[in-house]
Amino acid sequence: MTLRLELNGITKRFPGVIANENVSFAVAPGEIHALLGENGAGKSTLVKIIYGVQRADEGTIAFDGRKVEIASPHAARSLGIGMVFQHFSLFEAMTVLENIALGMDNPPPRRELEEKIRHVLNTYGLSLDPHRDVHTLSVGERQRIEIVRALIQNPKLLIMDEPTSVLTPQEVDRLFDTLRQLKAEGCSILYISHKLHEIKALCDTATVLRGGKVVATCDPAEETARSMAEMMIGGSLKDLSPKNDGVYGEERFAISNLSAPGEPPFGVSLKDVSFAIRSGEILGIAGVAGNGQNELISVLSGERTDGVSGVIRLDGSDLSKLGVGARRRAGLAALPEERNGHAAIGQMTLAENTLLSARGPKLLAGSGILRTGKAHDYARTVIEAFSVKATGPKAKAGSLSGGNLQKFVVGREIMTDPAVFIVSQPTWGVDAGAAGFIRQAMIDLAAKGAAILLVSQDLDELLELCDRLAVINAGKLSETMDVKTVSIEKIGLLMGGVHGEDDAAADAEMHRGKAA
Amino acid sequence: MGWELEPRGEASRKANLAAPVIAVFGALVTGAILFTFLGHNGLSAVYEIFIAPLTNTYRWQDLLVKAAPLAIIATGLAIGFRANVWNIGAEGQYILGGLGGTWVALQTLDMTGGWILPAMILMGMIWGAAYAAVPAILKTKLGVNEILSSLMLNYVAIQLLYYLMRAPWKDPMAFGFPQTAMFTSDQTLPMMASGTLIHLGVPIAAAIALTAWGVMTRTIVGFQVRSVGASPKAARFAGFSASSTVWLALLVGGGLAGLAGILEASGPFGQMVPQFPTGYGYTAIIVAFLGRLNPLGILIASFVLALTYVGGENAQTAIGLPNAAAGVFQALMLFFLLGFDILASYRLKRTAPKPSPTANTSGVTPVEAEGARA
């Protein structure tokens, strides 16, 4: 049997790093092949080489048994390679149809294209209205545009880069159905993910990359999620030591009727958000990205106060009229999702970065004067306590890897012993070892009596850490649920919210009705 | 084939310090070639402008006197530039500072007392800062770009100066010349040593630069300015308000430009005349960048630029170079500095003609569409 794709000895060097070193593996027709690895393991570079975005320094690629040079994405597409990127490339103000036409090398006339699109949609049971404007679509629907874009060219190999990171559980199931149907038709799929149970459920073979090299090839069905994770990190995973279940103190942090307008043009407004967290408790907020999570964090931290109404109480006193600094002094620490450029300044040293948020609580400045020595010591303490890999407090924040910078900023906040810790995506893009460390630090902080609000898109993380869970959708927060009794299906439906399949279909009907 | 700028990773500290030196050297070489082509002796042009003044102790005093206002203005501008507030209106703020002090002087021509000079200086700073408050209001309330508003106010300031000199403030005893009365001895800056040109403004300039250096590195305000400049979002995370930073930057910049103005008026000029603006407000922008926006670096850079002023005059008389020669060298320095700064953080690379799609996190830039153009 001819192999669909065969990589032989692929090496790619960048100044200072080797992204891929002598990588070889093969994908058979109709095989779903997983590419596993931590951030920085070289998955993206490898995929970019296959899709013609980058060129390998050494090694060969064979497609359908023939040696090929893939010089550009155009060349890749004409070979029959399609790719669905993790970050969508869509024009918000244009329709689905226009976006698909823009992505094609030789788009056929509109009518013909629409027919083709409808054919693909019907064949794979995807629901999408070609005439809707993209900005009205949910993330799952947007991904479908990218998938249709790829499928319309009848690919023989489809590359999917972290496709499920923005989907609800139901959307994930539907995506897997589509992928299995493609597999049955003989299309090969190269599936990149770090969600191990998905790989177990979907993939036939997995190639594990670490530090740019292939370290293992396995059959996911025969491995456990844990064994695959250990292949990825090349060591054994530590278990989290859980905090005392059900031991909570007084109510520490209470939000009632919090509303805030969204930032134009496509910002999400917060609508009447209320919740309360007790001492020692971790409340999780699940939701698909872009449903008001960042708005909620910036309103709670005090970074946004324009047009905000509602009450934010910490140990009974109202913080809603206070600025960022005063809230921090009251014991509220909030850490936004974006670490470099929001929670830290890349051009500044780690010592200077402690001054951003810890200068009040840790007295790193007084009467207008910086205590640079103290800041330096505090940075060193954080580096040591959180095992941050850095040359020292004088290292520039931008010189740290994403995971290490994340450990540093989380440590900087946690070591101020906040009464309330609000954190968004604390382990996003962080390797498994560091993620475990950060999660343990949060559990320990809660055990000391802090109230923690954890905003995350990673359901596994939420289920592992939180006592209670709520779902945010289109700026509205659901009721909070106990994690022990909650069902994944229910969370998924809440995450889908008004953008759920039925509603979307109904919306689409209405649209068509109006257009007619 | 095309050319592309590729980031070098972290720009090195060495390159950051080397760039101004290379820029000055590059300006000298290019200037020499340029003036040779224009029919002058290029090498002697460079010699007369940059070397000759240094060989003459009398010129040394002149250098200090010219460097002082440049250093004062550039220090104020650098604070703003650090916060990404681009005040190009120092020339106007300098004029208004001179006018503010002159107003006090005109009210106190018949009085005596040690308080008069401090009052003039204070009023000069207030007028300079007030003039810079106009772009600050426009920026914070209406989002008007401060580069345009501050720049255009320079021309307004010049016209205001001309008006005041030709009518309300004209000295009736000046035989119709458009100028104010000469300042009294209580209204002029004392000399630091008798028989020299070095006035009180010179030590003031040094003190201001040192103070600014301390404020920028050791205080919360300095940290605020640096944070806002480096990352507005992170500054908001730190609890620093963007609009208060704009105000701070413009008021300090305007106040210091105003200070330089009144020190010039009450020092070397000793009165107000229409020839008062000499481009210090613009030259100080070059000083600020050549000094790497660091007050200590600015002290050094102010001497280099003062040299072009003093040497430019020297070259006019010595070898008949046009007055614009100094300006050409100043511009070349800024040009080379900006160029080397780019090359310090990027390297020039030849690229194949293929498009290089870049993933974009915002999800709006179409990767696929880029591929489609190929």
XYZ file of C-alpha atoms in Angstrom, chain A:
516
model
C 0.000 0.000 0.000
C 1.300 3.472 -0.843
C 1.670 5.739 2.124
C -0.211 9.010 1.973
C 2.524 11.045 3.618
C 6.022 10.042 4.493
C 8.510 12.294 6.264
C 12.123 11.292 6.228
C 14.790 12.929 8.372
C 13.200 16.369 8.483
C 15.452 18.918 10.197
C 14.689 22.605 10.612
C 16.964 25.034 12.409
C 16.211 28.553 13.556
C 18.854 30.927 14.884
C 19.702 29.446 18.301
C 17.282 26.516 18.258
C 16.668 23.327 16.382
C 12.904 23.144 15.904
C 12.899 19.718 14.275
C 15.697 17.210 14.305
C 15.667 14.183 12.039
C 11.900 13.713 12.247
C 10.510 10.738 10.366
C 7.028 9.248 10.389
C 4.382 8.118 7.942
C 0.609 8.447 7.584
C -1.407 5.818 5.697
C -4.526 6.601 3.654
C -7.574 6.791 5.893
C -5.478 7.014 9.020
C -6.015 9.550 11.769
C -2.535 10.259 12.993
C -1.944 12.272 16.143
C 1.011 14.566 16.595
C 1.601 14.935 20.314
C 3.931 17.173 22.215
C 4.205 20.044 24.616
C 4.428 23.656 23.518
C 7.751 24.168 21.849
C 8.172 20.492 20.990
C 8.207 21.393 17.303
C 4.701 20.374 16.224
C 3.803 23.704 14.624
C 7.045 23.974 12.696
C 6.645 20.461 11.389
C 3.105 21.119 10.237
C 4.143 24.385 8.612
C 6.771 22.466 6.661
C 4.172 19.958 5.473
C 1.806 22.763 4.476
C 4.556 24.641 2.626
C 4.663 27.651 4.912
C 8.227 26.873 5.865
C 10.918 24.793 4.206
C 12.961 22.097 5.864
C 16.737 22.457 5.961
C 17.192 18.731 5.508
C 15.068 15.679 4.827
C 12.493 14.635 2.286
C 8.728 14.491 2.038
C 6.907 11.933 -0.031
C 3.222 12.264 -0.859
C 1.355 9.284 -2.298
C 4.694 7.592 -2.846
C 6.226 10.433 -4.863
C 8.948 12.700 -3.542
C 7.660 16.259 -3.445
C 8.943 19.763 -2.822
C 6.243 21.777 -1.095
C 7.254 25.362 -1.744
C 4.067 27.166 -0.728
C 0.602 26.597 0.731
C -0.609 26.838 -2.846
C 1.586 23.887 -3.811
C 0.371 21.988 -0.753
C -3.259 22.530 -1.717
C -2.695 21.423 -5.291
C -1.176 18.191 -3.931
C -4.326 17.674 -1.889
C -3.216 18.868 1.524
C -5.730 20.945 3.466
C -5.183 22.650 6.763
C -7.411 24.045 9.482
C -5.437 26.502 11.555
C -5.839 26.963 15.286
C -6.333 30.703 14.812
C -8.980 31.400 12.248
C -8.309 33.703 9.340
C -11.691 35.224 8.737
C -13.024 38.648 7.903
C -15.641 39.416 10.533
C -17.628 41.802 8.379
C -17.987 39.416 5.438
C -20.280 36.462 4.870
C -19.331 32.816 5.111
C -19.487 32.478 1.336
C -17.233 35.485 0.735
C -14.726 34.225 3.261
C -14.553 30.830 1.612
C -14.156 32.383 -1.837
C -11.320 34.569 -0.539
C -9.443 31.534 0.691
C -9.553 29.693 -2.630
C -6.919 29.738 -5.311
C -9.418 29.838 -8.156
C -12.867 30.470 -6.769
C -15.678 29.384 -9.089
C -18.632 31.724 -9.721
C -20.747 32.460 -6.643
C -23.696 30.253 -7.504
C -21.486 27.299 -8.278
C -19.455 27.862 -5.127
C -22.569 28.062 -3.014
C -23.763 24.777 -4.467
C -20.402 23.196 -3.704
C -20.515 24.532 -0.153
C -24.026 23.214 0.394
C -22.918 19.869 -0.977
C -20.037 19.670 1.508
C -22.317 20.786 4.337
C -24.890 18.100 3.501
C -22.360 15.341 2.953
C -20.778 15.861 6.349
C -23.877 16.941 8.239
C -22.434 20.352 9.056
C -24.885 23.161 9.661
C -23.832 26.567 8.484
C -25.576 29.324 6.584
C -23.363 30.576 3.715
C -25.007 33.996 3.813
C -24.462 34.882 7.458
C -21.924 37.511 8.438
C -18.998 35.953 10.252
C -19.202 38.239 13.300
C -22.615 36.793 14.155
C -21.232 33.242 14.340
C -20.038 31.245 17.319
C -16.479 29.976 17.469
C -17.620 26.464 16.562
C -19.383 27.764 13.483
C -16.330 29.765 12.501
C -14.243 26.652 12.690
C -16.739 24.955 10.386
C -16.003 27.651 7.798
C -12.332 26.712 7.946
C -13.215 23.040 7.668
C -15.479 23.652 4.675
C -12.731 25.751 3.133
C -10.395 22.777 3.401
C -12.943 20.098 2.402
C -14.182 21.917 -0.678
C -10.824 21.205 -2.318
C -11.258 17.448 -1.719
C -8.093 17.012 0.320
C -6.323 13.694 0.652
C -4.642 14.849 3.833
C -6.269 17.200 6.304
C -4.143 18.835 8.972
C -5.990 19.998 12.075
C -4.109 22.171 14.573
C -5.619 22.076 18.089
C -9.126 22.065 16.664
C -11.050 21.464 19.875
C -9.542 24.104 22.136
C -12.441 26.473 21.479
C -15.318 24.018 21.176
C -18.024 22.865 23.570
C -18.143 19.129 24.338
C -21.088 18.674 21.967
C -19.274 20.491 19.187
C -16.266 18.267 19.772
C -18.436 15.163 19.323
C -19.852 16.536 16.096
C -16.378 17.389 14.807
C -15.220 13.848 15.553
C -18.146 12.423 13.594
C -17.082 14.505 10.605
C -13.477 13.408 10.929
C -14.449 9.732 11.182
C -16.570 10.088 8.058
C -13.599 11.594 6.228
C -11.438 8.726 7.432
C -13.974 6.228 6.099
C -13.702 7.937 2.701
C -9.958 7.415 2.730
C -8.870 10.918 3.703
C -5.881 10.940 6.057
C -5.900 13.285 9.001
C -2.952 14.697 10.874
C -4.373 15.702 14.232
C -2.431 17.986 16.553
C -3.543 18.240 20.129
C -2.447 17.948 23.699
C -5.843 16.716 24.897
C -5.002 13.124 25.485
C -8.430 11.619 25.981
C -9.472 13.030 22.604
C -6.510 11.396 20.981
C -7.429 8.121 22.664
C -10.964 8.432 21.344
C -10.109 9.444 17.808
C -6.638 8.559 16.597
C -5.150 5.362 15.170
C -1.500 6.193 15.752
C 0.331 8.853 17.712
C 3.801 10.267 17.116
C 5.203 11.945 20.202
C 7.612 14.858 19.784
C 9.847 16.243 22.474
C 12.487 18.913 21.965
C 12.054 18.638 18.203
C 12.706 14.907 18.058
C 10.412 11.917 17.708
C 10.613 10.177 21.081
C 7.859 7.596 20.715
C 5.231 6.191 18.405
C 2.275 4.446 19.975
C -1.254 3.219 19.581
C -3.329 5.636 21.662
C -5.975 2.989 22.315
C -3.433 0.918 24.199
C -1.995 3.762 26.216
C -3.463 5.702 29.103
C -3.703 9.467 29.055
C -1.148 9.465 31.824
C 1.357 7.272 30.020
C 1.140 9.486 26.933
C 1.580 12.617 29.044
C 4.684 11.098 30.548
C 6.064 10.386 27.078
C 5.462 14.034 26.227
C 7.277 15.461 29.222
C 9.823 12.683 29.445
C 9.301 12.139 33.153
C 6.657 11.101 35.598
C 3.711 13.287 36.487
C 3.118 14.321 40.061
C -0.338 13.951 41.521
C -1.989 17.010 42.965
C -2.578 16.830 46.664
C -6.195 17.806 47.099
C -7.391 20.309 49.649
C -9.902 19.464 52.300
C -13.215 18.883 50.636
C -16.150 20.858 51.797
C -14.294 22.843 54.443
C -15.236 26.410 53.710
C -15.250 29.527 55.806
C -17.268 32.692 55.588
C -18.308 34.257 52.311
C -15.320 36.347 51.199
C -16.018 37.590 47.718
C -19.510 38.440 46.532
C -20.567 39.986 43.249
C -24.099 41.143 42.683
C -25.772 42.445 39.554
C -22.557 43.339 37.827
C -23.121 44.810 34.368
C -20.751 46.530 31.969
C -20.998 47.600 28.343
C -18.807 45.768 25.826
C -16.096 47.568 23.943
C -17.101 48.448 20.395
C -17.342 47.058 17.799
C -17.613 43.380 18.771
C -16.983 43.430 22.539
C -19.189 41.388 24.816
C -21.147 43.210 27.492
C -21.579 41.716 30.949
C -25.190 41.247 31.931
C -26.256 41.101 35.540
C -23.516 38.798 36.781
C -23.822 37.571 40.385
C -21.901 34.968 42.385
C -20.254 34.469 45.742
C -17.132 32.581 46.830
C -16.401 31.412 50.363
C -13.063 31.300 52.069
C -11.172 28.184 50.953
C -13.317 27.707 47.893
C -12.427 27.668 44.196
C -15.175 28.763 41.844
C -14.634 27.938 38.194
C -16.016 29.794 35.207
C -16.200 27.729 32.051
C -17.059 29.049 28.636
C -15.964 29.339 25.046
C -13.385 32.103 24.532
C -14.775 35.528 23.822
C -17.954 35.251 25.852
C -17.093 37.953 28.363
C -14.289 36.301 30.347
C -11.755 39.057 29.745
C -14.371 41.719 30.376
C -15.272 40.094 33.684
C -11.638 39.974 34.816
C -10.964 43.587 33.871
C -14.100 44.781 35.644
C -13.264 42.803 38.791
C -9.636 43.967 38.819
C -10.700 47.594 38.402
C -8.953 48.055 35.070
C -12.328 48.939 33.594
C -14.724 51.137 35.496
C -16.525 53.033 32.715
C -20.233 52.262 32.700
C -19.865 49.455 35.254
C -22.769 48.970 37.639
C -23.222 46.485 40.464
C -21.526 45.650 43.743
C -18.199 43.882 44.324
C -17.726 42.962 47.982
C -14.584 41.630 49.607
C -15.115 40.617 53.246
C -18.177 42.837 53.284
C -16.698 46.091 52.002
C -17.626 47.401 48.579
C -14.721 47.649 46.124
C -16.676 48.738 43.080
C -15.753 52.408 43.412
C -12.059 51.739 43.994
C -9.216 51.780 41.476
C -6.815 48.970 40.656
C -4.267 49.860 43.351
C -6.823 50.256 46.139
C -8.428 46.919 45.278
C -5.032 45.249 45.462
C -4.348 46.797 48.846
C -7.720 45.448 49.976
C -6.434 41.962 49.146
C -7.721 41.338 45.653
C -5.232 39.937 43.154
C -6.383 39.555 39.567
C -4.266 38.006 36.830
C -5.353 38.465 33.207
C -5.030 35.839 30.498
C -2.274 37.514 28.479
C 0.962 37.246 30.428
C 3.435 39.124 28.234
C 2.174 42.636 27.596
C -0.605 42.660 30.162
C 0.443 40.842 33.339
C 4.116 41.516 32.643
C 6.284 43.844 30.572
C 8.717 41.916 28.392
C 11.365 44.656 28.140
C 11.576 45.042 31.914
C 13.411 42.856 34.388
C 11.615 40.408 36.652
C 12.437 42.660 39.610
C 10.736 45.596 37.888
C 7.817 43.375 36.987
C 7.141 42.681 40.654
C 6.467 46.411 40.989
C 3.503 46.237 38.624
C 1.203 44.475 41.047
C 3.057 43.705 44.266
C 4.381 47.174 45.107
C 1.376 47.837 47.345
C 0.834 44.508 49.108
C 4.556 43.758 49.480
C 5.569 47.379 50.244
C 8.025 47.454 47.366
C 7.515 51.204 47.191
C 6.728 53.868 49.737
C 5.954 57.601 49.586
C 6.531 57.624 45.863
C 9.983 56.030 46.002
C 10.716 52.552 44.649
C 12.460 50.158 46.999
C 14.460 48.483 44.275
C 16.394 46.280 46.677
C 13.194 44.891 48.132
C 11.737 44.344 44.673
C 14.872 42.470 43.704
C 14.593 40.247 46.802
C 10.899 39.608 46.214
C 11.581 38.594 42.596
C 14.257 36.194 43.856
C 11.828 34.718 46.397
C 9.217 34.133 43.697
C 11.786 32.622 41.329
C 12.903 30.182 44.022
C 9.486 29.309 45.439
C 7.971 28.666 42.010
C 11.096 27.110 40.437
C 11.091 29.668 37.637
C 13.839 28.966 35.130
C 15.491 32.376 34.804
C 18.977 33.754 35.213
C 17.791 35.818 38.177
C 15.774 38.895 39.137
C 17.645 40.915 36.512
C 16.486 38.678 33.653
C 14.154 40.403 31.218
C 10.605 39.037 31.483
C 10.534 38.641 27.702
C 13.506 36.271 27.812
C 11.539 33.655 29.784
C 9.601 30.899 28.069
C 5.830 31.212 28.241
C 5.498 28.578 30.941
C 8.208 30.087 33.105
C 6.815 33.586 32.797
C 3.409 32.192 33.716
C 4.900 30.571 36.828
C 6.522 33.881 37.699
C 3.386 36.017 37.379
C 1.224 33.470 39.186
C 3.845 33.265 41.919
C 4.098 37.040 42.138
C 0.360 37.223 42.876
C 0.028 34.169 45.108
C 2.969 35.165 47.313
C 1.256 38.417 48.210
C -1.216 36.174 50.094
C -4.311 37.673 48.515
C -7.721 37.282 50.138
C -9.213 36.840 46.698
C -7.317 35.502 43.702
C -8.871 35.921 40.277
C -7.037 34.181 37.490
C -7.684 33.534 33.822
C -6.244 30.543 31.959
C -3.407 30.016 34.446
C -2.007 26.985 32.628
C -2.682 27.980 29.030
C 0.307 27.063 26.896
C 2.215 25.834 29.937
C 3.914 22.442 29.948
C 2.434 19.657 32.023
C 4.983 19.868 34.811
C 4.582 23.609 35.290
C 0.805 23.334 34.980
C 0.726 20.846 37.837
C 2.861 23.183 39.910
C 0.601 26.172 39.282
C -2.527 24.147 40.083
C -0.990 22.923 43.328
C -0.095 26.487 44.302
C -3.719 27.521 43.788
C -4.984 24.630 45.883
C -2.552 25.575 48.647
C -3.657 29.197 48.504
C -7.297 28.146 48.873
C -6.329 25.894 51.770
C -4.960 28.998 53.490
C -8.406 30.558 53.316
C -8.376 32.582 50.107
C -11.343 32.677 47.762
C -10.326 31.821 44.196
C -12.061 32.556 40.919
C -10.660 30.427 38.107
C -11.630 31.330 34.564
C -10.618 28.674 32.080
C -11.554 27.067 28.795
C -10.024 23.807 29.882
C -12.881 21.755 31.316
C -10.544 19.112 32.703
C -8.700 21.736 34.673
C -11.925 23.191 36.030
C -13.260 19.798 37.065
C -9.994 18.938 38.751
C -9.562 22.141 40.746
C -12.933 23.694 41.403
C -15.523 23.156 44.100
C -18.251 24.818 42.132
C -18.629 25.735 38.503
C -20.576 28.276 36.467
C -20.658 28.853 32.728
C -20.373 32.205 30.994
C -22.039 32.706 27.648
C -22.546 35.986 25.803
C -21.770 37.908 28.981
C -24.305 36.070 31.116
C -23.296 33.779 33.934
C -25.238 30.589 34.608
C -26.182 29.413 38.087
C -23.285 27.826 39.941
C -23.196 24.033 40.169
C -21.385 21.603 42.420
C -18.637 19.881 40.395
C -19.370 16.533 42.022
C -22.870 16.379 40.658
C -22.586 18.373 37.454
C -22.912 16.689 34.064
C -20.555 17.452 31.182
C -23.540 17.484 28.834
C -25.172 20.248 30.815
C -21.995 22.334 30.890
C -21.619 21.839 27.167
C -25.158 23.005 26.502
C -24.646 26.060 28.696
C -21.370 26.840 26.922
C -23.191 26.681 23.607
C -25.871 28.945 25.071
C -27.866 30.869 22.537
C -25.292 29.846 19.956
C -26.315 26.210 20.371
C -27.038 24.201 17.281
C -30.808 24.491 17.377
C -30.787 28.203 17.956
C -28.248 28.754 15.245
C -30.293 26.738 12.807
C -33.384 28.693 13.812
C -31.449 31.935 13.358
C -30.356 30.808 9.960
C -33.943 29.990 9.017
C -35.028 33.444 10.098
C -32.255 34.978 8.044
C -33.265 33.113 4.970
C -36.886 34.032 5.614
C -35.927 37.695 5.785
C -33.756 37.502 2.714
C -36.505 35.893 0.663
